[in-house]
C-alpha cells in the first residue's frame, strides 16, 4: 500500500510539473497561438519555478 501511495504521489507531481511546463511553453510561443503572451512575466516565472521545484523534489525522492 505504501509503495502504491508513493507512486500515486509521484504521478500527481508529474502531472503538476508537466502542466506548469506546458503553460510556460505556450506562453512563450509567437502571438496568436493559444494563450501565447497573455500571462505576465511574474506568472510565467512562477510556473517555471513550480516546475523546477517539483522536478527537484521528485529527483530527491527517487534517490531515497
CSV table of N, CA, C and O in Angstrom, one decimal:
chain,number,residue,atom,x,y,z
A,1,UNK,N,0.8,-1.2,0.0
A,1,UNK,CA,0.0,0.0,0.0
A,1,UNK,C,0.9,1.2,0.0
A,1,UNK,O,0.6,2.2,-0.7
A,2,UNK,N,1.9,1.2,0.8
A,2,UNK,CA,2.8,2.4,0.9
A,2,UNK,C,3.5,2.7,-0.5
A,2,UNK,O,3.6,3.8,-0.9
A,3,UNK,N,3.9,1.6,-1.2
A,3,UNK,CA,4.5,1.8,-2.5
A,3,UNK,C,3.5,2.4,-3.5
A,3,UNK,O,3.9,3.2,-4.3
A,4,UNK,N,2.3,1.9,-3.4
A,4,UNK,CA,1.3,2.5,-4.3
A,4,UNK,C,1.0,3.9,-4.0
A,4,UNK,O,0.8,4.8,-4.9
A,5,UNK,N,1.0,4.3,-2.7
A,5,UNK,CA,0.7,5.7,-2.4
A,5,UNK,C,1.9,6.6,-2.8
A,5,UNK,O,1.7,7.7,-3.3
A,6,UNK,N,3.1,6.1,-2.7
A,6,UNK,CA,4.3,6.8,-3.2
A,6,UNK,C,4.2,7.0,-4.7
A,6,UNK,O,4.5,8.1,-5.2
A,7,UNK,N,3.8,5.9,-5.4
A,7,UNK,CA,3.7,6.0,-6.8
A,7,UNK,C,2.6,7.0,-7.2
A,7,UNK,O,2.8,7.8,-8.2
A,8,UNK,N,1.5,7.0,-6.5
A,8,UNK,CA,0.4,7.9,-6.8
A,8,UNK,C,0.9,9.3,-6.6
A,8,UNK,O,0.6,10.2,-7.5
A,9,UNK,N,1.6,9.6,-5.5
A,9,UNK,CA,2.1,11.0,-5.3
A,9,UNK,C,3.0,11.4,-6.4
A,9,UNK,O,2.9,12.5,-6.9
A,10,UNK,N,3.9,10.5,-6.8
A,10,UNK,CA,4.8,10.8,-7.9
A,10,UNK,C,4.1,11.1,-9.2
A,10,UNK,O,4.5,12.0,-9.9
A,11,UNK,N,3.0,10.4,-9.5
A,11,UNK,CA,2.3,10.7,-10.7
A,11,UNK,C,1.5,12.0,-10.6
A,11,UNK,O,1.5,12.7,-11.6
A,12,UNK,N,1.0,12.3,-9.5
A,12,UNK,CA,0.3,13.7,-9.3
A,12,UNK,C,1.4,14.8,-9.5
A,12,UNK,O,1.1,15.8,-10.2
A,13,UNK,N,2.5,14.6,-8.9
A,13,UNK,CA,3.6,15.6,-9.1
A,13,UNK,C,4.1,15.7,-10.5
A,13,UNK,O,4.3,16.8,-11.0
A,14,UNK,N,4.1,14.6,-11.2
A,14,UNK,CA,4.5,14.6,-12.7
A,14,UNK,C,3.5,15.4,-13.5
A,14,UNK,O,3.8,16.1,-14.4
A,15,UNK,N,2.2,15.2,-13.2
A,15,UNK,CA,1.1,15.9,-13.9
A,15,UNK,C,1.3,17.4,-13.6
A,15,UNK,O,1.2,18.2,-14.5
A,16,UNK,N,1.5,17.8,-12.3
A,16,UNK,CA,1.7,19.2,-12.0
A,16,UNK,C,2.9,19.8,-12.7
A,16,UNK,O,2.8,20.9,-13.3
A,17,UNK,N,4.0,19.1,-12.7
A,17,UNK,CA,5.2,19.5,-13.4
A,17,UNK,C,5.0,19.7,-14.9
A,17,UNK,O,5.3,20.8,-15.4
A,18,UNK,N,4.3,18.8,-15.5
A,18,UNK,CA,4.1,18.9,-16.9
A,18,UNK,C,3.1,20.0,-17.3
A,18,UNK,O,3.3,20.6,-18.3
A,19,UNK,N,2.1,20.2,-16.5
A,19,UNK,CA,1.2,21.2,-16.7
A,19,UNK,C,1.8,22.6,-16.6
A,19,UNK,O,1.6,23.5,-17.4
A,20,UNK,N,2.7,22.8,-15.6
A,20,UNK,CA,3.4,24.0,-15.5
A,20,UNK,C,4.3,24.3,-16.6
A,20,UNK,O,4.4,25.4,-17.2
A,21,UNK,N,5.0,23.2,-17.1
A,21,UNK,CA,5.9,23.3,-18.3
A,21,UNK,C,5.1,23.7,-19.5
A,21,UNK,O,5.5,24.5,-20.3
A,22,UNK,N,3.9,23.1,-19.7
A,22,UNK,CA,3.1,23.4,-20.9
A,22,UNK,C,2.6,24.8,-20.9
A,22,UNK,O,2.6,25.5,-21.9
A,23,UNK,N,2.1,25.3,-19.7
A,23,UNK,CA,1.6,26.6,-19.6
A,23,UNK,C,2.7,27.6,-19.9
A,23,UNK,O,2.5,28.6,-20.7
A,24,UNK,N,3.9,27.3,-19.4
A,24,UNK,CA,5.1,28.2,-19.6
A,24,UNK,C,5.5,28.2,-21.1
A,24,UNK,O,5.8,29.2,-21.7
A,25,UNK,N,5.5,27.0,-21.7
A,25,UNK,CA,6.0,26.8,-23.1
A,25,UNK,C,5.0,27.5,-24.0
A,25,UNK,O,5.4,28.3,-24.9
A,26,UNK,N,3.7,27.4,-23.9
A,26,UNK,CA,2.7,28.0,-24.8
A,26,UNK,C,2.8,29.5,-24.6
A,26,UNK,O,2.6,30.3,-25.6
A,27,UNK,N,3.0,30.0,-23.4
A,27,UNK,CA,3.1,31.4,-23.1
A,27,UNK,C,4.2,32.1,-23.9
A,27,UNK,O,4.1,33.2,-24.3
A,28,UNK,N,5.3,31.4,-24.2
A,28,UNK,CA,6.4,31.9,-25.0
A,28,UNK,C,6.4,31.7,-26.5
A,28,UNK,O,7.3,32.1,-27.2
A,29,UNK,N,5.3,31.1,-27.0
A,29,UNK,CA,5.1,30.9,-28.4
A,29,UNK,C,4.8,32.2,-29.1
A,29,UNK,O,4.5,33.2,-28.4
A,30,UNK,N,5.0,32.3,-30.4
A,30,UNK,CA,4.6,33.6,-31.1
A,30,UNK,C,3.2,34.0,-30.9
A,30,UNK,O,2.3,33.1,-30.7
A,31,UNK,N,2.9,35.3,-30.9
A,31,UNK,CA,1.5,35.7,-30.6
A,31,UNK,C,0.5,35.1,-31.6
A,31,UNK,O,0.8,34.8,-32.7
A,32,UNK,N,-0.7,34.8,-31.0
A,32,UNK,CA,-1.8,34.3,-31.8
A,32,UNK,C,-2.0,32.8,-31.7
A,32,UNK,O,-2.9,32.2,-32.2
A,33,UNK,N,-1.0,32.1,-31.0
A,33,UNK,CA,-1.1,30.7,-30.8
A,33,UNK,C,-1.6,30.4,-29.4
A,33,UNK,O,-0.9,30.7,-28.4
A,34,UNK,N,-2.8,29.9,-29.3
A,34,UNK,CA,-3.5,29.6,-28.0
A,34,UNK,C,-3.4,30.8,-27.1
A,34,UNK,O,-3.9,31.8,-27.5
A,35,UNK,N,-2.8,30.7,-25.9
A,35,UNK,CA,-2.8,31.8,-25.0
A,35,UNK,C,-1.4,32.5,-24.9
A,35,UNK,O,-1.0,33.1,-24.0
A,36,UNK,N,-0.6,32.4,-26.0
A,36,UNK,CA,0.7,32.9,-26.0
A,36,UNK,C,0.8,34.4,-25.7
A,36,UNK,O,0.0,35.2,-26.3
A,37,UNK,N,1.6,34.8,-24.8
A,37,UNK,CA,1.8,36.2,-24.4
A,37,UNK,C,0.8,36.8,-23.6
A,37,UNK,O,0.8,38.0,-23.3
A,38,UNK,N,-0.2,36.0,-23.1
A,38,UNK,CA,-1.3,36.5,-22.3
A,38,UNK,C,-1.0,36.6,-20.9
A,38,UNK,O,-1.6,37.4,-20.1
A,39,UNK,N,0.0,35.9,-20.4
A,39,UNK,CA,0.3,35.9,-19.0
A,39,UNK,C,1.5,36.9,-18.7
A,39,UNK,O,2.3,37.1,-19.5
A,40,UNK,N,1.5,37.4,-17.5
A,40,UNK,CA,2.5,38.3,-17.1
A,40,UNK,C,3.9,37.5,-16.9
A,40,UNK,O,3.9,36.3,-16.8
A,41,UNK,N,4.9,38.3,-16.9
A,41,UNK,CA,6.2,37.7,-16.6
A,41,UNK,C,6.3,37.0,-15.3
A,41,UNK,O,6.9,36.0,-15.1
A,42,UNK,N,5.6,37.6,-14.3
A,42,UNK,CA,5.6,37.0,-12.9
A,42,UNK,C,4.9,35.7,-12.9
A,42,UNK,O,5.4,34.7,-12.3
A,43,UNK,N,3.8,35.6,-13.7
A,43,UNK,CA,3.1,34.3,-13.7
A,43,UNK,C,3.9,33.2,-14.4
A,43,UNK,O,4.0,32.1,-14.0
A,44,UNK,N,4.5,33.6,-15.6
A,44,UNK,CA,5.3,32.7,-16.3
A,44,UNK,C,6.5,32.2,-15.5
A,44,UNK,O,6.9,31.0,-15.5
A,45,UNK,N,7.1,33.2,-14.8
A,45,UNK,CA,8.2,32.8,-13.9
A,45,UNK,C,7.8,31.9,-12.8
A,45,UNK,O,8.5,31.0,-12.4
A,46,UNK,N,6.6,32.1,-12.2
A,46,UNK,CA,6.0,31.3,-11.2
A,46,UNK,C,5.8,29.9,-11.7
A,46,UNK,O,6.1,28.9,-11.0
A,47,UNK,N,5.3,29.7,-12.9
A,47,UNK,CA,5.1,28.4,-13.5
A,47,UNK,C,6.5,27.7,-13.7
A,47,UNK,O,6.6,26.5,-13.4
A,48,UNK,N,7.5,28.4,-14.1
A,48,UNK,CA,8.8,27.8,-14.2
A,48,UNK,C,9.4,27.4,-12.9
A,48,UNK,O,10.0,26.4,-12.8
A,49,UNK,N,9.1,28.2,-11.9
A,49,UNK,CA,9.6,27.9,-10.5
A,49,UNK,C,8.9,26.7,-10.0
A,49,UNK,O,9.5,25.8,-9.4
A,50,UNK,N,7.6,26.6,-10.2
A,50,UNK,CA,6.8,25.4,-9.7
A,50,UNK,C,7.3,24.2,-10.4
A,50,UNK,O,7.6,23.1,-9.7
A,51,UNK,N,7.5,24.2,-11.7
A,51,UNK,CA,8.0,23.1,-12.4
A,51,UNK,C,9.4,22.7,-11.9
A,51,UNK,O,9.7,21.5,-11.7
A,52,UNK,N,10.3,23.6,-11.7
A,52,UNK,CA,11.6,23.3,-11.2
A,52,UNK,C,11.6,22.7,-9.8
A,52,UNK,O,12.3,21.7,-9.5
A,53,UNK,N,10.8,23.3,-8.9
A,53,UNK,CA,10.8,22.8,-7.6
A,53,UNK,C,10.2,21.4,-7.5
A,53,UNK,O,10.7,20.5,-6.8
A,54,UNK,N,9.2,21.1,-8.3
A,54,UNK,CA,8.6,19.8,-8.3
A,54,UNK,C,9.6,18.8,-8.9
A,54,UNK,O,9.7,17.7,-8.4
A,55,UNK,N,10.3,19.2,-10.0
A,55,UNK,CA,11.3,18.3,-10.6
A,55,UNK,C,12.4,18.0,-9.6
A,55,UNK,O,12.8,16.8,-9.5
A,56,UNK,N,12.9,19.0,-8.9
A,56,UNK,CA,13.9,18.7,-7.9
A,56,UNK,C,13.4,17.8,-6.7
A,56,UNK,O,14.1,16.9,-6.3
A,57,UNK,N,12.2,18.0,-6.3
A,57,UNK,CA,11.6,17.2,-5.3
A,57,UNK,C,11.5,15.7,-5.7
A,57,UNK,O,11.8,14.8,-5.0
A,58,UNK,N,11.0,15.6,-7.0
A,58,UNK,CA,10.9,14.2,-7.5
A,58,UNK,C,12.2,13.5,-7.6
A,58,UNK,O,12.3,12.3,-7.4
A,59,UNK,N,13.2,14.3,-8.1
A,59,UNK,CA,14.6,13.7,-8.2
A,59,UNK,C,15.1,13.3,-6.8
A,59,UNK,O,15.8,12.3,-6.7
A,60,UNK,N,14.9,14.2,-5.8
A,60,UNK,CA,15.4,13.9,-4.5
A,60,UNK,C,14.7,12.7,-3.9
A,60,UNK,O,15.3,11.8,-3.3
A,61,UNK,N,13.4,12.6,-4.1
A,61,UNK,CA,12.6,11.5,-3.6
A,61,UNK,C,12.9,10.2,-4.3
A,61,UNK,O,12.8,9.1,-3.7
A,62,UNK,N,13.4,10.2,-5.5
A,62,UNK,CA,13.7,9.0,-6.2
A,62,UNK,C,15.0,8.4,-5.7
A,62,UNK,O,15.2,7.2,-5.8
A,63,UNK,N,15.9,9.2,-5.1
A,63,UNK,CA,17.1,8.6,-4.5
A,63,UNK,C,16.9,8.0,-3.1
A,63,UNK,O,17.7,7.3,-2.6
A,64,UNK,N,15.8,8.3,-2.5
A,64,UNK,CA,15.6,7.8,-1.1
A,64,UNK,C,14.5,6.8,-1.1
A,64,UNK,O,13.7,6.5,-1.8
